[in-house]
Structure formats: structure tokens, C-alpha cells
Short mmCIF file of C-alpha atoms and ligand atoms in Angstrom, two decimals:
data_model
loop_
_atom_site.label_atom_id
_atom_site.label_comp_id
_atom_site.label_asym_id
_atom_site.label_seq_id
_atom_site.Cartn_x
_atom_site.Cartn_y
_atom_site.Cartn_z
CA MET A 714 9.22 -8.17 17.25
CA ARG A 715 7.13 -5.61 14.91
CA THR A 716 9.04 -2.42 13.78
CA THR A 717 7.74 0.52 15.58
CA ILE A 718 7.50 4.11 14.67
CA ARG A 719 10.59 4.63 17.07
CA ASP A 720 12.62 2.05 15.09
CA ILE A 721 11.59 4.12 11.87
CA ARG A 722 12.82 7.47 13.45
CA GLU A 723 16.05 5.96 14.42
CA MET A 724 16.84 4.72 11.00
CA LYS A 725 16.89 8.50 9.99
CA LYS A 726 19.09 9.27 12.66
CA ARG A 727 21.53 6.53 11.57
CA GLY A 728 21.31 7.75 8.03
CA GLU A 729 19.73 4.35 7.05
CA LYS A 730 17.35 4.47 4.08
CA ILE A 731 13.78 3.41 4.70
CA PRO A 732 12.29 1.24 1.88
CA MET A 733 8.46 0.94 2.21
CA ILE A 734 6.04 -0.65 -0.20
CA THR A 735 2.23 -1.42 -0.70
CA ALA A 736 0.59 -4.47 -0.16
CA TYR A 737 -3.12 -5.24 -0.04
CA ASP A 738 -3.42 -8.96 0.66
CA TYR A 739 -2.21 -11.85 2.86
CA THR A 740 0.06 -13.52 0.35
CA THR A 741 1.81 -10.41 -0.86
CA ALA A 742 2.08 -9.29 2.77
CA ARG A 743 3.94 -12.43 3.67
CA LEU A 744 6.48 -11.97 0.74
CA VAL A 745 7.06 -8.33 1.45
CA ASP A 746 7.48 -9.01 5.20
CA GLU A 747 9.91 -11.91 4.48
CA ALA A 748 12.06 -9.80 2.28
CA GLY A 749 12.57 -7.48 5.04
CA PHE A 750 10.57 -4.27 4.40
CA PRO A 751 10.29 -2.25 7.68
CA ILE A 752 7.04 -0.56 6.69
CA ILE A 753 4.00 -2.02 4.56
CA LEU A 754 1.53 0.67 3.47
CA VAL A 755 -1.83 -0.51 2.85
CA GLY A 756 -2.50 2.38 0.34
CA ASP A 757 -5.93 3.57 -0.86
CA SER A 758 -4.20 2.97 -4.18
CA LEU A 759 -5.90 -0.30 -3.97
CA GLY A 760 -8.72 1.56 -5.46
CA GLN A 761 -6.91 1.33 -8.86
CA VAL A 762 -4.86 -1.69 -8.70
CA VAL A 763 -6.99 -3.89 -6.82
CA LEU A 764 -10.65 -2.92 -7.16
CA GLY A 765 -10.65 -1.28 -10.61
CA TYR A 766 -11.74 2.30 -9.68
CA GLU A 767 -10.51 5.35 -11.73
CA SER A 768 -9.06 7.09 -8.76
CA THR A 769 -8.71 6.63 -4.91
CA ILE A 770 -11.70 8.74 -4.21
CA PRO A 771 -14.36 5.79 -4.27
CA VAL A 772 -12.51 3.73 -1.60
CA THR A 773 -14.28 3.32 1.59
CA MET A 774 -13.19 2.70 5.21
CA GLU A 775 -14.89 -0.84 4.90
CA GLU A 776 -12.66 -1.71 1.87
CA MET A 777 -9.68 -0.44 3.50
CA LEU A 778 -10.38 -2.41 6.81
CA HIS A 779 -11.01 -5.51 4.71
CA HIS A 780 -7.42 -5.27 3.32
CA VAL A 781 -5.65 -3.91 6.14
CA LYS A 782 -6.81 -7.25 8.33
CA ALA A 783 -5.33 -9.40 5.47
CA VAL A 784 -2.05 -7.64 5.48
CA VAL A 785 -1.69 -7.79 9.30
CA ARG A 786 -2.47 -11.56 9.25
CA GLY A 787 0.20 -11.98 6.54
CA ALA A 788 3.13 -9.62 7.84
CA LYS A 789 4.46 -10.45 11.30
CA ARG A 790 7.41 -8.00 11.43
CA ALA A 791 6.60 -4.88 9.48
CA LEU A 792 4.87 -1.75 10.62
CA ILE A 793 1.53 -1.79 8.89
CA VAL A 794 0.27 1.74 7.92
CA GLY A 795 -3.39 1.98 6.85
CA ASP A 796 -4.31 4.77 4.48
CA MET A 797 -7.31 6.81 5.57
CA PRO A 798 -9.75 7.16 2.65
CA PHE A 799 -11.12 10.36 1.15
CA MET A 800 -13.62 12.12 3.37
CA THR A 801 -13.19 9.87 6.48
CA TYR A 802 -10.95 12.41 8.29
CA HIS A 803 -12.03 15.80 6.65
CA THR A 804 -15.50 16.83 8.22
CA SER A 805 -14.47 16.97 11.89
CA VAL A 806 -11.47 16.16 14.35
CA ASP A 807 -13.87 13.65 16.04
CA GLU A 808 -14.58 11.85 12.75
CA ALA A 809 -11.11 11.61 11.95
CA LEU A 810 -10.42 10.23 15.41
CA ARG A 811 -13.27 7.67 15.18
CA ASN A 812 -12.01 6.40 11.77
CA ALA A 813 -8.38 6.42 12.57
CA ALA A 814 -9.16 4.29 15.78
CA ARG A 815 -10.92 1.68 13.61
CA PHE A 816 -7.67 1.06 11.68
CA ILE A 817 -5.85 0.43 14.75
CA GLN A 818 -8.59 -1.39 16.84
CA GLU A 819 -10.46 -3.26 14.21
CA GLY A 820 -7.86 -3.56 11.36
CA GLY A 821 -4.69 -4.09 13.73
CA SER A 822 -2.44 -1.53 11.81
CA GLY A 823 0.14 0.12 13.77
CA ALA A 824 -0.17 3.55 12.17
CA VAL A 825 -2.54 5.44 9.71
CA LYS A 826 -1.54 7.76 6.93
CA LEU A 827 -3.56 10.84 5.87
CA GLU A 828 -3.26 13.43 3.03
CA GLY A 829 -2.66 17.23 3.66
CA GLY A 830 -0.36 19.60 5.45
CA VAL A 831 -1.36 22.61 7.46
CA THR A 832 -5.03 21.97 6.86
CA VAL A 833 -5.01 18.47 8.71
CA ALA A 834 -2.50 19.43 11.42
CA GLU A 835 -5.17 19.87 14.04
CA LYS A 836 -6.47 16.46 13.34
CA VAL A 837 -3.06 14.82 13.47
CA ARG A 838 -2.34 16.41 16.70
CA ARG A 839 -5.34 14.88 18.20
CA LEU A 840 -4.88 11.44 16.77
CA VAL A 841 -1.21 11.43 18.09
CA GLU A 842 -2.57 12.74 21.63
CA CYS A 843 -4.81 9.60 21.59
CA GLY A 844 -2.04 7.22 20.78
CA ILE A 845 -2.42 6.77 17.07
CA PRO A 846 0.66 7.13 15.11
CA VAL A 847 0.14 9.41 11.88
CA MET A 848 2.19 9.28 8.62
CA GLY A 849 1.57 12.69 6.60
CA HIS A 850 1.25 12.83 2.89
CA ILE A 851 2.20 16.03 0.92
CA GLY A 852 2.83 17.15 -2.62
CA LEU A 853 0.65 15.29 -5.11
CA THR A 854 -2.24 14.00 -2.86
CA PRO A 855 -4.34 11.78 -5.01
CA GLN A 856 -7.42 12.32 -3.09
CA SER A 857 -7.49 15.95 -4.06
CA ILE A 858 -6.96 15.15 -7.82
CA HIS A 859 -10.03 17.09 -9.02
CA GLN A 860 -8.68 20.23 -7.08
CA LEU A 861 -5.01 19.76 -8.29
CA GLY A 862 -6.33 19.25 -12.03
CA GLY A 863 -4.34 16.05 -12.61
CA TYR A 864 -1.45 13.79 -11.52
CA ARG A 865 1.14 16.73 -11.80
CA VAL A 866 4.45 17.58 -10.20
CA GLN A 867 3.92 19.85 -7.15
CA GLY A 868 5.95 22.72 -5.71
CA LYS A 869 7.49 24.00 -8.87
CA THR A 870 6.98 27.54 -8.06
CA ALA A 871 8.46 29.45 -5.22
CA LYS A 872 5.27 30.09 -3.55
CA ALA A 873 3.91 26.55 -4.01
CA ALA A 874 7.39 25.17 -2.80
CA GLN A 875 7.14 27.31 0.23
CA ARG A 876 3.55 26.07 0.96
CA LEU A 877 4.86 22.34 0.92
CA ILE A 878 7.70 23.43 3.38
CA ASP A 879 5.20 24.86 5.59
CA ASP A 880 2.84 21.76 5.36
CA ALA A 881 5.76 19.44 6.27
CA VAL A 882 6.72 21.65 9.27
CA ALA A 883 3.07 21.74 10.45
CA LEU A 884 2.88 17.88 10.22
CA GLU A 885 6.20 17.52 12.19
CA GLU A 886 4.94 19.92 14.88
CA ALA A 887 1.63 18.13 15.12
CA GLY A 888 3.51 14.89 15.85
CA ALA A 889 3.44 12.89 12.49
CA PHE A 890 6.17 10.30 12.73
CA SER A 891 6.94 10.59 8.99
CA ILE A 892 5.85 12.15 5.85
CA VAL A 893 5.37 10.82 2.40
CA LEU A 894 6.45 13.40 -0.31
CA GLU A 895 4.87 12.70 -3.68
CA LEU A 896 5.76 13.99 -7.05
CA MET A 897 7.71 17.07 -6.21
CA PRO A 898 11.21 18.38 -7.50
CA THR A 899 14.21 16.78 -6.23
CA PRO A 900 15.98 19.92 -4.64
CA LEU A 901 12.55 20.61 -2.76
CA ALA A 902 12.18 17.22 -1.40
CA ARG A 903 16.00 17.52 -0.16
CA LEU A 904 15.22 20.81 1.53
CA ILE A 905 12.20 19.30 3.20
CA THR A 906 14.19 16.29 4.36
CA GLU A 907 16.99 18.36 5.54
CA ARG A 908 14.59 20.61 7.48
CA LEU A 909 12.68 17.74 9.35
CA SER A 910 13.93 15.42 12.14
CA ILE A 911 11.20 12.95 11.15
CA PRO A 912 11.75 10.71 8.15
CA THR A 913 10.52 11.65 4.58
CA ILE A 914 9.42 8.84 2.26
CA GLY A 915 9.69 9.77 -1.33
CA ILE A 916 7.74 8.75 -4.28
CA GLY A 917 8.65 10.77 -7.42
CA ALA A 918 10.54 13.11 -5.05
CA GLY A 919 14.27 11.98 -5.98
CA PRO A 920 16.75 10.11 -4.30
CA ASP A 921 17.35 12.44 -1.10
CA CYS A 922 14.36 11.49 0.95
CA ASP A 923 14.98 9.30 3.85
CA GLY A 924 12.95 6.53 2.36
CA GLN A 925 11.34 5.62 -0.73
CA VAL A 926 7.84 3.95 -1.34
CA GLN A 927 6.45 2.29 -4.49
CA VAL A 928 3.14 0.96 -5.36
CA PHE A 929 3.66 -3.02 -5.61
CA HIS A 930 1.77 -3.51 -8.79
CA ASP A 931 3.65 -0.66 -10.50
CA MET A 932 7.09 -1.91 -9.43
CA MET A 933 6.17 -5.78 -10.45
CA GLY A 934 4.89 -4.70 -13.84
CA LEU A 935 1.28 -6.10 -12.87
CA PHE A 936 -0.71 -3.07 -13.50
CA THR A 937 -0.02 -1.88 -17.09
CA ASP A 938 -2.93 0.52 -17.67
CA PHE A 939 -0.72 3.31 -16.76
CA VAL A 940 2.97 3.24 -15.63
CA PRO A 941 3.97 6.49 -13.90
CA ARG A 942 7.48 7.85 -14.73
CA HIS A 943 8.65 7.49 -11.15
CA ALA A 944 7.79 3.98 -11.03
CA LYS A 945 10.59 1.31 -11.85
CA GLN A 946 9.47 -2.14 -13.16
CA TYR A 947 11.67 -4.49 -11.11
CA ALA A 948 9.74 -7.48 -12.94
CA GLN A 949 7.26 -7.80 -15.64
CA LEU A 950 4.85 -10.03 -13.87
CA ALA A 951 1.88 -9.27 -16.11
CA GLN A 952 3.70 -10.90 -18.89
CA VAL A 953 4.78 -14.06 -16.87
CA ILE A 954 1.07 -14.42 -15.72
CA ARG A 955 -0.34 -14.02 -19.45
CA GLU A 956 1.99 -16.76 -20.60
CA ALA A 957 1.23 -19.02 -17.59
CA LEU A 958 -2.50 -18.67 -18.22
CA SER A 959 -2.11 -19.36 -22.11
CA LEU A 960 -0.23 -22.50 -21.46
CA TYR A 961 -2.86 -23.77 -18.73
CA LEU A 962 -5.64 -22.79 -21.09
CA LYS A 963 -3.99 -24.75 -23.93
CA GLU A 964 -3.17 -27.77 -21.77
CA VAL A 965 -6.72 -28.15 -20.57
CA LYS A 966 -8.19 -27.83 -23.91
CA GLU A 967 -5.58 -30.47 -25.51
CA ARG A 968 -6.29 -32.83 -22.39
CA GLN A 969 -2.49 -32.45 -21.31
CA PHE A 970 -3.66 -31.30 -17.96
CA PRO A 971 -4.16 -32.69 -15.39
CA THR A 972 -1.93 -35.74 -15.65
CA GLU A 973 -1.45 -38.66 -13.06
CA LYS A 974 0.99 -36.34 -11.09
CA GLN A 975 -2.00 -33.96 -10.36
CA SER A 976 -4.60 -36.67 -9.87
CA TYR A 977 -5.65 -39.04 -6.75
CA PRO A 978 -5.83 -42.84 -7.27
CA LEU A 979 -8.37 -45.24 -6.02
CA ASP A 980 -7.82 -48.69 -4.62
CA GLU A 981 -8.34 -51.24 -7.41
CA GLY A 982 -10.34 -53.45 -5.22
CA VAL A 983 -12.86 -50.61 -4.28
CA LEU A 984 -13.06 -49.66 -7.79
CA SER A 985 -13.99 -53.24 -8.98
CA ASP A 986 -16.46 -53.70 -6.16
CA LEU A 987 -18.15 -50.34 -7.17
CA MET A 988 -18.41 -51.37 -10.77
CA ALA A 989 -19.78 -54.73 -9.68
CA GLY A 990 -22.35 -53.19 -7.60
CA VAL A 991 -21.22 -54.75 -4.30
CA TYR A 992 -22.36 -51.68 -2.30
CA GLY A 993 -25.80 -51.38 -3.84
CA GLY A 994 -27.00 -48.13 -5.27
CA ARG A 995 -26.66 -47.32 -8.97
O1 LIG B 556 -2.07 4.86 -1.76
C1 LIG B 556 -0.84 4.78 -2.03
O2 LIG B 556 -0.36 3.71 -2.36
C2 LIG B 556 -0.18 5.89 -1.61
C3 LIG B 556 1.34 5.81 -1.90
C4 LIG B 556 1.43 6.28 -3.30
C5 LIG B 556 2.22 6.78 -1.11
O3 LIG B 556 -0.54 6.78 -1.01
#
């Protein structure tokens, strides 16, 4: 049985922490699913870590759907959340609904995520009314990076912190089933988490959120262009891959690969017949 948004809400009620991680492809999704993560986020962070864009802003619906489908094929148990790209839910409620529906209908995800609080609450309400579970995302919202002036901790003044509390409450009232809190002071994330009955999932928001999310490539040490302070590297896979690649390169050049073990034999009789020209041809 696949994890549902009801299961996620129950985890908060039981005081059980909610681990979430991103995945963008079939193989990774299988590994993450087998490890037992209840939620997989197909984040638009794929713009940077998979597609090589400078930010999440250029990511398109078609790119997201392509990766959501791969993750859905790979993960059989986790709830899959598809991240709605920049400008696919901004211009109208109808457009937000049409694009969110594509994630569920074409992509096969069980929920969508979108960035913003009070300003997107009306859209969240409509999506939920139409049966589309929505995860909110407040604090540092990477799609607004130009407006925010960089990847900075949000909610540091009383006014800014109050705005984030209002955003969280508006999302809960609109029917969101959980909210990502990105890059905000620990006490503010704690306050929001205590205020809401739906789960908060933190990234750079301290240990008191109901759950935590990390970008797969950051935590595996795969994406080394920039390592954010809130990312803990549980492995250094870039180094492991570099070493394996160098060894393969060297073995091919030095004729040590492939050996008999990686090669396929041909019956001796067939070979001598071929060499003697028994079958004609050249
Ligand atoms: O796109 C993403 O990976 C995200 C997480 C950082 C929450 O939005």
C-alpha cells in the first residue's frame, strides 16, 4: 500500500518524525523507497542537480513530468510529491488547477508542492477541493530568489517572522496537508510547528519540525558546486565515482578490461568453420 496524506498526518499526531528526500530517477527512487522513506519529493531542485541550470527558475512542466514518471515507476510505497515549476500556478486558479492535475493524471504523483503562503492560499483551496493534495513551501522559496535577493535565512525580524506564521496558517486553512519550512530560525520553525495541526517538513529550519527533507545529491556528496550549511553529507559519492572512473579509464587504456570474465565465448567448431570459410561470405 502506498503512503497517503492521511498516514503523514497521523505521523504528526503520534509524534513520529517524517523523513523526506528528493529523487529524480527510477534507480534512486527504488533505493529511497526500499530504505523506507514515507515521502519522496521530485523537487524542482532537479534544475540545478540534474539539468545543470543555475536556479530552479528555468524548469518546465515537461521536465518535471518526465522525472515524476520515472520516480513513480521506481517507488511503490512512498507518497510521491511533484514540485510545481515557476509560473505554472501563478497566473490564475484555473492554470494552477490544470497544471496540478497533470502531475496527478499524467505523472502519477500523489500530491503536488507549490511555493508561497497567503498569496497562493486561494489556489491551494481550489486544488484541494478538486481532490489534489497540496504540500506548501514557505521561508526561503527558491523560485522567488530574485525577489528575495539570494539564498538567505528568512523570518529574522518580528515583522518577517509574523508574515511567515500568517503564511503557514493560511496554507493550513486552505487545506494543505503539510508545509515545507525552508531556511528559517529554529525558534520560528518550532513556533509554526506547534501552531499547526498539519506536519511541517524542515530544511535548514532546525530539529523541531515534524519532518526533515534533504536534496539527495547534497546529502550523498554528489553535487559539490555548492554545499549549503544545512546539508549534511552522509556519503562522499562524488569522490567514490571519480575514483571508479579513473580506474576504468586506466584499465581500458592498459588493456586490463575487459577480461574473460566480462566476455562471451564462441564454440570452437563454429569459430574454425568461420575461419575456413565453410559458410561462404568473406
Ligand atoms: O526542490 C526541492 O528539492 C525542494 C526542497 C529543497 C524542499 O523544494
